[in-house]
Coordinates of C-alpha atoms in Angstrom, one line a residue:
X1 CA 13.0 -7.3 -10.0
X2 CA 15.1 -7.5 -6.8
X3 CA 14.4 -11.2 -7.5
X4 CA 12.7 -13.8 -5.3
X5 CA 13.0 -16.0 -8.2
X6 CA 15.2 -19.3 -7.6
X7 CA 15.6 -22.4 -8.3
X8 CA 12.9 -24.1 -6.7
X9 CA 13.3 -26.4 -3.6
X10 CA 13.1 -30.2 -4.1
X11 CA 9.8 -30.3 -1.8
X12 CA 8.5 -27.1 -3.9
X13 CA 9.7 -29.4 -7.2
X14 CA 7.8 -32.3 -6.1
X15 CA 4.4 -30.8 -5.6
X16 CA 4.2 -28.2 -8.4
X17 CA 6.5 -30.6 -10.9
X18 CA 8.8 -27.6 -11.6
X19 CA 12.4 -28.9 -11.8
X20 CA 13.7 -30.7 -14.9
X21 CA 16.6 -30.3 -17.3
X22 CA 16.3 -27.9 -20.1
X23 CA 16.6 -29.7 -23.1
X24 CA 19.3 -26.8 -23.7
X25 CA 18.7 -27.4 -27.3
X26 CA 18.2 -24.1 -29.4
X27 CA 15.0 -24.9 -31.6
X28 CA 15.2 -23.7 -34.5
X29 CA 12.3 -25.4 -35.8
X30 CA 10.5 -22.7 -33.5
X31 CA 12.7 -19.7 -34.5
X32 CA 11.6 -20.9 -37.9
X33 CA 8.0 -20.9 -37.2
X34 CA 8.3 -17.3 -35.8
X35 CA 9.6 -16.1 -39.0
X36 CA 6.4 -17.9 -41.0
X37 CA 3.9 -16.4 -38.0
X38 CA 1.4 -13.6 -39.5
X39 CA 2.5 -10.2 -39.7
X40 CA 2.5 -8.4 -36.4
X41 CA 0.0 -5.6 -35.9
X42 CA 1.1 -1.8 -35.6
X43 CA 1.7 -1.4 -31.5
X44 CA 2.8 2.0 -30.3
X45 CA 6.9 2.5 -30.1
X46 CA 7.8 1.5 -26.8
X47 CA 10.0 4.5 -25.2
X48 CA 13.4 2.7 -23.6
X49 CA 14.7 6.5 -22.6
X50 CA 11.7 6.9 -20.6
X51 CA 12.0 3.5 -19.1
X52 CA 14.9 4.2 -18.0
X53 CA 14.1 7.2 -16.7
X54 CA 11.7 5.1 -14.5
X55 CA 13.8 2.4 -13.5
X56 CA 16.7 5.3 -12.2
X57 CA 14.2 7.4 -10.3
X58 CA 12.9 4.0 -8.1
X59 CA 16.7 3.5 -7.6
X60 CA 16.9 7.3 -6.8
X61 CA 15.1 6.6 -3.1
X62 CA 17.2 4.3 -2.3
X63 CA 16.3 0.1 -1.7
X64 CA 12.8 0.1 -1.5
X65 CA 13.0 -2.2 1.4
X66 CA 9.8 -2.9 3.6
X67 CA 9.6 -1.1 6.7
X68 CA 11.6 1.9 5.2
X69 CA 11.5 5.3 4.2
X70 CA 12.6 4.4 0.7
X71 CA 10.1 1.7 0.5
X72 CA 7.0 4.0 1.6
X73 CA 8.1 6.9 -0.9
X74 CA 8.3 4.8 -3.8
X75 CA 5.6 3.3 -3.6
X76 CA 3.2 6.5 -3.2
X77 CA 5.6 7.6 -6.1
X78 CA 4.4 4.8 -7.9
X79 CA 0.7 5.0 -7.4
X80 CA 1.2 8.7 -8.5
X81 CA 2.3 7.8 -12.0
X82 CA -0.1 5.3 -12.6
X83 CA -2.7 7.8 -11.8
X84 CA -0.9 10.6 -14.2
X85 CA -1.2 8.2 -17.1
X86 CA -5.4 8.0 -16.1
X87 CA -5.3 4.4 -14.8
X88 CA -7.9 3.2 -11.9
X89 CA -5.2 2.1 -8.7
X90 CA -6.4 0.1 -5.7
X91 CA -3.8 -1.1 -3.3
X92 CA -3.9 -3.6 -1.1
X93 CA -1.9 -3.0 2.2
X94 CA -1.4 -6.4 4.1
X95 CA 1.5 -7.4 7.1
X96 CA 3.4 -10.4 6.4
X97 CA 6.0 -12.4 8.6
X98 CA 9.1 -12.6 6.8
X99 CA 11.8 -15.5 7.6
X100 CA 13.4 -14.4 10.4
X101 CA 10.4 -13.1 12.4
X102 CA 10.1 -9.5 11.1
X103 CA 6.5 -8.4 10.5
X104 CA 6.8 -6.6 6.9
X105 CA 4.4 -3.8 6.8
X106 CA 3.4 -4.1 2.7
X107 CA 0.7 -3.8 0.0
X108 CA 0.5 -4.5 -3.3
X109 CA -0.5 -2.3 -6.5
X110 CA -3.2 -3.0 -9.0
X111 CA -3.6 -0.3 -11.7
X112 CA -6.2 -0.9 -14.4
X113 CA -5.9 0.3 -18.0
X114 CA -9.6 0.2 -19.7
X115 CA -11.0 -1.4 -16.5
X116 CA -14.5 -1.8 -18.9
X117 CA -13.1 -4.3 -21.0
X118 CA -14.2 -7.8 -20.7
X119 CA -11.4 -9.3 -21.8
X120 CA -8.0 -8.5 -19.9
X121 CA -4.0 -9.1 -19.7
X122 CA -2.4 -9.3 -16.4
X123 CA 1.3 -7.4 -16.1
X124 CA 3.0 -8.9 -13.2
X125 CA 5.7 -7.3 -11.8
X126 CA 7.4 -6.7 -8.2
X127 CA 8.3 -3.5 -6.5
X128 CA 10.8 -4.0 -3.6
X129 CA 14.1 -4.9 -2.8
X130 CA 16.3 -7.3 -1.7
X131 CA 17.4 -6.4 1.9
X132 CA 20.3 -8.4 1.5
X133 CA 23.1 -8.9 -0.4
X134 CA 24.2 -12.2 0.5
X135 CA 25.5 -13.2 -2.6
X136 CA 28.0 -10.5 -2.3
X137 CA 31.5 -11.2 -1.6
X138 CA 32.4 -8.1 0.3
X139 CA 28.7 -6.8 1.0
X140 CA 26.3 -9.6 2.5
X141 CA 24.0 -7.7 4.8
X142 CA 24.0 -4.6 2.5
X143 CA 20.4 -3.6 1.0
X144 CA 20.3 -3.9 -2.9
X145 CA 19.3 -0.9 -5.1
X146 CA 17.3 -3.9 -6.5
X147 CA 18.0 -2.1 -10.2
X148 CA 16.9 -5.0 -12.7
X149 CA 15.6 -6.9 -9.5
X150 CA 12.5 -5.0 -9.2
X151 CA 13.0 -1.4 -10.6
X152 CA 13.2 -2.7 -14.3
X153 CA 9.9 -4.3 -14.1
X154 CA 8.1 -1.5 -13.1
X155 CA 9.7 1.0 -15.4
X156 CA 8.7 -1.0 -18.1
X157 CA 5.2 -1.1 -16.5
X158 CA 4.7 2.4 -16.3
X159 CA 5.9 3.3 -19.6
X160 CA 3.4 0.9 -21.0
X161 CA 0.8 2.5 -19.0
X162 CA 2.1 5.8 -20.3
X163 CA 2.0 4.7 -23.3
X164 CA -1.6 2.8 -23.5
X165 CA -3.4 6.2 -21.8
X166 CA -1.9 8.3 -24.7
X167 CA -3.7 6.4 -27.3
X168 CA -7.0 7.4 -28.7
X169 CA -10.2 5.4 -28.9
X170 CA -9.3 4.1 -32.6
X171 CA -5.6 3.0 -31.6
X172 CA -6.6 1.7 -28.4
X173 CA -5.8 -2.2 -28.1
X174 CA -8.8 -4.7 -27.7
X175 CA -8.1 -5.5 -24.4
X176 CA -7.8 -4.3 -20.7
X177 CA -4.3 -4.2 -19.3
X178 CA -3.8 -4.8 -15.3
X179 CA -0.6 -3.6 -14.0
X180 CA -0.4 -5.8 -11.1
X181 CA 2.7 -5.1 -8.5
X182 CA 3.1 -7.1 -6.0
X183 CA 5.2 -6.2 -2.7
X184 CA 7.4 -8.3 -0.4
X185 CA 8.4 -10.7 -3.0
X186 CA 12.3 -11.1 -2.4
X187 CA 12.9 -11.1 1.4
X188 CA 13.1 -14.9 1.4
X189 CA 15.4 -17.4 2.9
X190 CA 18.3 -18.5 0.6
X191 CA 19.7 -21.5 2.4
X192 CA 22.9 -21.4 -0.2
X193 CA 24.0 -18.4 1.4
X194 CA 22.3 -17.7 4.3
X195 CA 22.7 -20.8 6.5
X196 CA 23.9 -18.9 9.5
X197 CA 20.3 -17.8 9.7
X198 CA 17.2 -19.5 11.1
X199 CA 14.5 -19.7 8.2
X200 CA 11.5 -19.2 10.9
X201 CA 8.6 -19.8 8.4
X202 CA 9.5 -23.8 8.3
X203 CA 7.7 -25.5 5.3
X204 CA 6.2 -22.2 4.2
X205 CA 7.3 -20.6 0.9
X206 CA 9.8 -17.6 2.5
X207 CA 9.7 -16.0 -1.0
X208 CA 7.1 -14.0 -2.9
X209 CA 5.0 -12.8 0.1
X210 CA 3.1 -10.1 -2.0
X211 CA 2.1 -12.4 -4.8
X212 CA 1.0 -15.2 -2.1
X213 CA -1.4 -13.1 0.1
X214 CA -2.6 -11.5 -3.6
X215 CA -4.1 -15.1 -4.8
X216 CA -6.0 -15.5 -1.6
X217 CA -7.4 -12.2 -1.3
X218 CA -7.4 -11.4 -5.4
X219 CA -7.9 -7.8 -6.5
X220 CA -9.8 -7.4 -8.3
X221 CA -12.3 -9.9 -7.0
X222 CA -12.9 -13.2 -9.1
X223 CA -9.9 -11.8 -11.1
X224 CA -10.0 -14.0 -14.5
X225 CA -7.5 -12.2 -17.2
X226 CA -7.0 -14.2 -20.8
X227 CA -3.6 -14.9 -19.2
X228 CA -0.6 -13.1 -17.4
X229 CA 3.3 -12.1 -18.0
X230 CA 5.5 -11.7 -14.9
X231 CA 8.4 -9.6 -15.7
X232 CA 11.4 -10.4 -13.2
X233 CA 14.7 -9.0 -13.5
X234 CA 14.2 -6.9 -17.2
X235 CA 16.8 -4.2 -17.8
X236 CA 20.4 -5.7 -17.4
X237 CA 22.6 -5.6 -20.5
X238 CA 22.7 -8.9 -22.6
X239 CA 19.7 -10.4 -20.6
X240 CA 19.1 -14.0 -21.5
X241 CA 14.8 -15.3 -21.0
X242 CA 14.6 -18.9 -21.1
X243 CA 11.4 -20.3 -21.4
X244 CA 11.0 -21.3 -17.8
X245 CA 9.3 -24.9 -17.2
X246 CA 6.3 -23.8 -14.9
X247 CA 5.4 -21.3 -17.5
X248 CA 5.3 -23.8 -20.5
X249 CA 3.2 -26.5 -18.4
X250 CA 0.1 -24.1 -17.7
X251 CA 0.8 -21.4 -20.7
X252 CA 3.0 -22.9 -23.4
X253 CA 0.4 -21.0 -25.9
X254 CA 1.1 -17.7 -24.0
X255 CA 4.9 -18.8 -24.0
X256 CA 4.4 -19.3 -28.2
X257 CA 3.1 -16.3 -28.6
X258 CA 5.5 -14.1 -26.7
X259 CA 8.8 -15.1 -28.1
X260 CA 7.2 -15.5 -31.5
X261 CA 6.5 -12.0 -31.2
X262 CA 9.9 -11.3 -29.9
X263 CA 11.7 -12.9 -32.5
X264 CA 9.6 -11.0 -35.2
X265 CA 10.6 -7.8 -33.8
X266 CA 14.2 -8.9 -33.7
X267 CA 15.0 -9.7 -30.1
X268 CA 15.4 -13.4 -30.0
X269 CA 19.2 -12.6 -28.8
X270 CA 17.4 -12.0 -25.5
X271 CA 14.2 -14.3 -26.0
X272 CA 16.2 -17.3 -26.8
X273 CA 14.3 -20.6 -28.0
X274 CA 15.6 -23.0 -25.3
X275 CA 13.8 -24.4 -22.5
X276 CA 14.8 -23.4 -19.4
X277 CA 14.8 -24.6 -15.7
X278 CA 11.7 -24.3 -13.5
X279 CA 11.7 -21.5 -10.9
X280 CA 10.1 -20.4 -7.9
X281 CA 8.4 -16.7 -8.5
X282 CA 5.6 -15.0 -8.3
X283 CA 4.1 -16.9 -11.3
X284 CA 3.7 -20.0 -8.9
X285 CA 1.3 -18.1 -6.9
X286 CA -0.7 -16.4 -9.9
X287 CA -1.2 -20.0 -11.6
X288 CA -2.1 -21.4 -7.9
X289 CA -4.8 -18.5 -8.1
X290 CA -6.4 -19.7 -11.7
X291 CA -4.4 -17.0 -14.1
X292 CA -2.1 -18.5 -16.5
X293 CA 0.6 -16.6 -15.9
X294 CA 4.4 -16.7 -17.9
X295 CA 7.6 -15.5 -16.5
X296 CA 9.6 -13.8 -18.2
X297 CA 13.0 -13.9 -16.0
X298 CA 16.8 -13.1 -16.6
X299 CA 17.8 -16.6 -16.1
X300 CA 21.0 -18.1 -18.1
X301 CA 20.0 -21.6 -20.1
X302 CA 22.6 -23.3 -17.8
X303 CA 20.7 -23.0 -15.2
X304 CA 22.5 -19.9 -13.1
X305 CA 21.5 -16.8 -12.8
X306 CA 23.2 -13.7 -14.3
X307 CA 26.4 -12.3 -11.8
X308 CA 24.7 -10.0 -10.4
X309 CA 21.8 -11.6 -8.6
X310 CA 21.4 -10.4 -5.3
X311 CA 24.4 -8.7 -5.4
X312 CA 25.2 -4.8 -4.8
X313 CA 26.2 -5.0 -8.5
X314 CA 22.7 -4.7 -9.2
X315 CA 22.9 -0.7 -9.8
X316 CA 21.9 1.4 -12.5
X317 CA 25.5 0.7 -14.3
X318 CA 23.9 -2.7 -15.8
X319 CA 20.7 -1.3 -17.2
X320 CA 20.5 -1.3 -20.8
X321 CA 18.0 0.4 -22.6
X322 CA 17.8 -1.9 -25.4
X323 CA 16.9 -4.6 -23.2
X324 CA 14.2 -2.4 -21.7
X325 CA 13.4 -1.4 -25.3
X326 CA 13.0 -5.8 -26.3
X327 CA 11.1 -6.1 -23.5
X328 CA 8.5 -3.2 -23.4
X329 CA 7.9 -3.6 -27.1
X330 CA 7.5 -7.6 -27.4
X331 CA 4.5 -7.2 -24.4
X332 CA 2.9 -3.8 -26.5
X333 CA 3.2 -5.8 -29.7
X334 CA 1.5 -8.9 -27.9
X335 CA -1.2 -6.8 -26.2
X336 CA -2.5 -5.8 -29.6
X337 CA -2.5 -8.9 -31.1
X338 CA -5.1 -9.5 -29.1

């Protein structure tokens, strides 16, 4: 996901008790317990060459900036594949001021998966781009193709939903699935790097505009999921998820469960058993709202992000379809545990 996510503010710290030290220690008490955890059930194999596929044609339009082309024809490209894969799609356009004064025409996608169940799993993911580059040493002001920042996300979203509407009644998991997308997320104020600029929002969260308007107008309406996973930043080779501190304070069962899973199936090289830093992403908003939400984030356990954050290195030339492959087949295999 073209990432909003950062390290969160020291006002943003203070109110919603994000920030602390990882306690950077690798526990293998809990890599331990994995191993003793029940057996896993049988979850359908989770398609990393289709993924992919995904994840290169979003790139293919180019950044999928608000307010352009790019932005408008994935999107609809988007809402078509959820609808080829059977799922029920409501989106929810909505105009949002971004730092420096531009209105960002925007909406967000919900797709449903089994929208009878009563009990339900929230997929969080965002869809655009970073219009900036301002990490970038020769590139600042250059769009990002936004490939693990955004693109990776949904491709793993869609080839779960894929997936899920290939599977008859019998194999069918025992719970609804919401692929929720949410737009505008990483046009925020980065004072690190752009401090020539005038942040014109003031004390209001720049980042994660999508995910913000989505948990006061939630779709659907009185939305209460057993719990949701954001997926932020999920395709770039030798990706490292922490277990971020906001998502152990208001779902460290959720947190369990997931890298349990992972480690099960073999990818606790990417889940790693270390407590990581807290961060400010969509998952702030989603908890603010009443879902439980984790975050599952490239984010390295010393407390930087991967090289090429926000950066035009963010191309299709770091996806890795084993990552991909960790990723879409820990959140199938946690889905039918249910």
């Amino acid at each position: 996901m073209n990432l909003l996510s950062r390290l969160a503010p020291a006002a943003m710290v203070a109110l919603l008790l994000l920030t602390a030290c990882p306690s950077k220690k690798e526990t293998t008490e809990a890599e331990t317990s994995a191993a003793s955890q029940p057996t896993l059930p049988k979850a359908p194999d989770f398609n990393s060459d289709s993924a992919y596929a995904y994840t290169a044609k979003q790139v293919a339009f180019g950044p999928r900036v608000p307010n352009t082309k790019a932005h408008v024809q994935t999107g609809d490209w988007i809402i078509g594949k959820f609808k080829e894969a059977g799922l029920t799609v409501k989106e929810q356009p909505f105009e949002a001021m971004a730092f420096d004064g531009k209105m960002l025409k925007s909406r967000n996608i919900i797709a449903q998966y089994m929208p009878q169940a009563p009990r339900r799993i929230a997929i969080f993911t965002h869809w655009d781009t970073r219009p900036f580059a301002d990490k970038d040493k020769e590139h600042k002001n250059q769009p990002l193709d936004g490939a693990s920042d955004g693109a990776s996300g949904v491709g793993i979203a869609l080839e779960m939903a894929r997936i899920l509407s290939l599977q008859k009644d019998a194999a069918a998991p025992g719970v609804g699935v919401d692929f929720i997308l949410f737009d505008s997320e990483d046009y925020g104020y980065d004072g690190s790097t752009q401090g020539e600029k005038k942040n014109l929002l003031g004390q209001q969260e720049s980042w994660c505009l999508g995910s913000q308007y989505w948990a006061k107008n939630m779709v659907p309406a009185n939305y209460k999921p057993n719990y949701g996973i954001l997926l932020d930043m999920v395709g770039a080779k030798n990706a490292k998820f922490t277990r971020e501190q906001l998502s152990r304070e208001k779902a460290p069962d959720v947190v369990e469960k997931v890298w349990n899973n992972a480690a099960q199936l073999g990818f606790s090289d990417y889940f790693l058993f270390t407590d990581g830093y807290g961060l400010t992403d969509d998952h702030v908003f989603t908890n603010q709202a009443g879902v439980r939400t984790i975050d599952v984030i490239d984010f390295l356990p010393n407390g930087e992000f991967q090289p090429y954050h926000h950066t035009t290195q963010d191309n299709m030339s770091i996806i890795d379809k084993r990552t991909l492959k960790a990723v879409g087949q820990t959140l199938l295999t946690t889905i039918y545990a249910e």
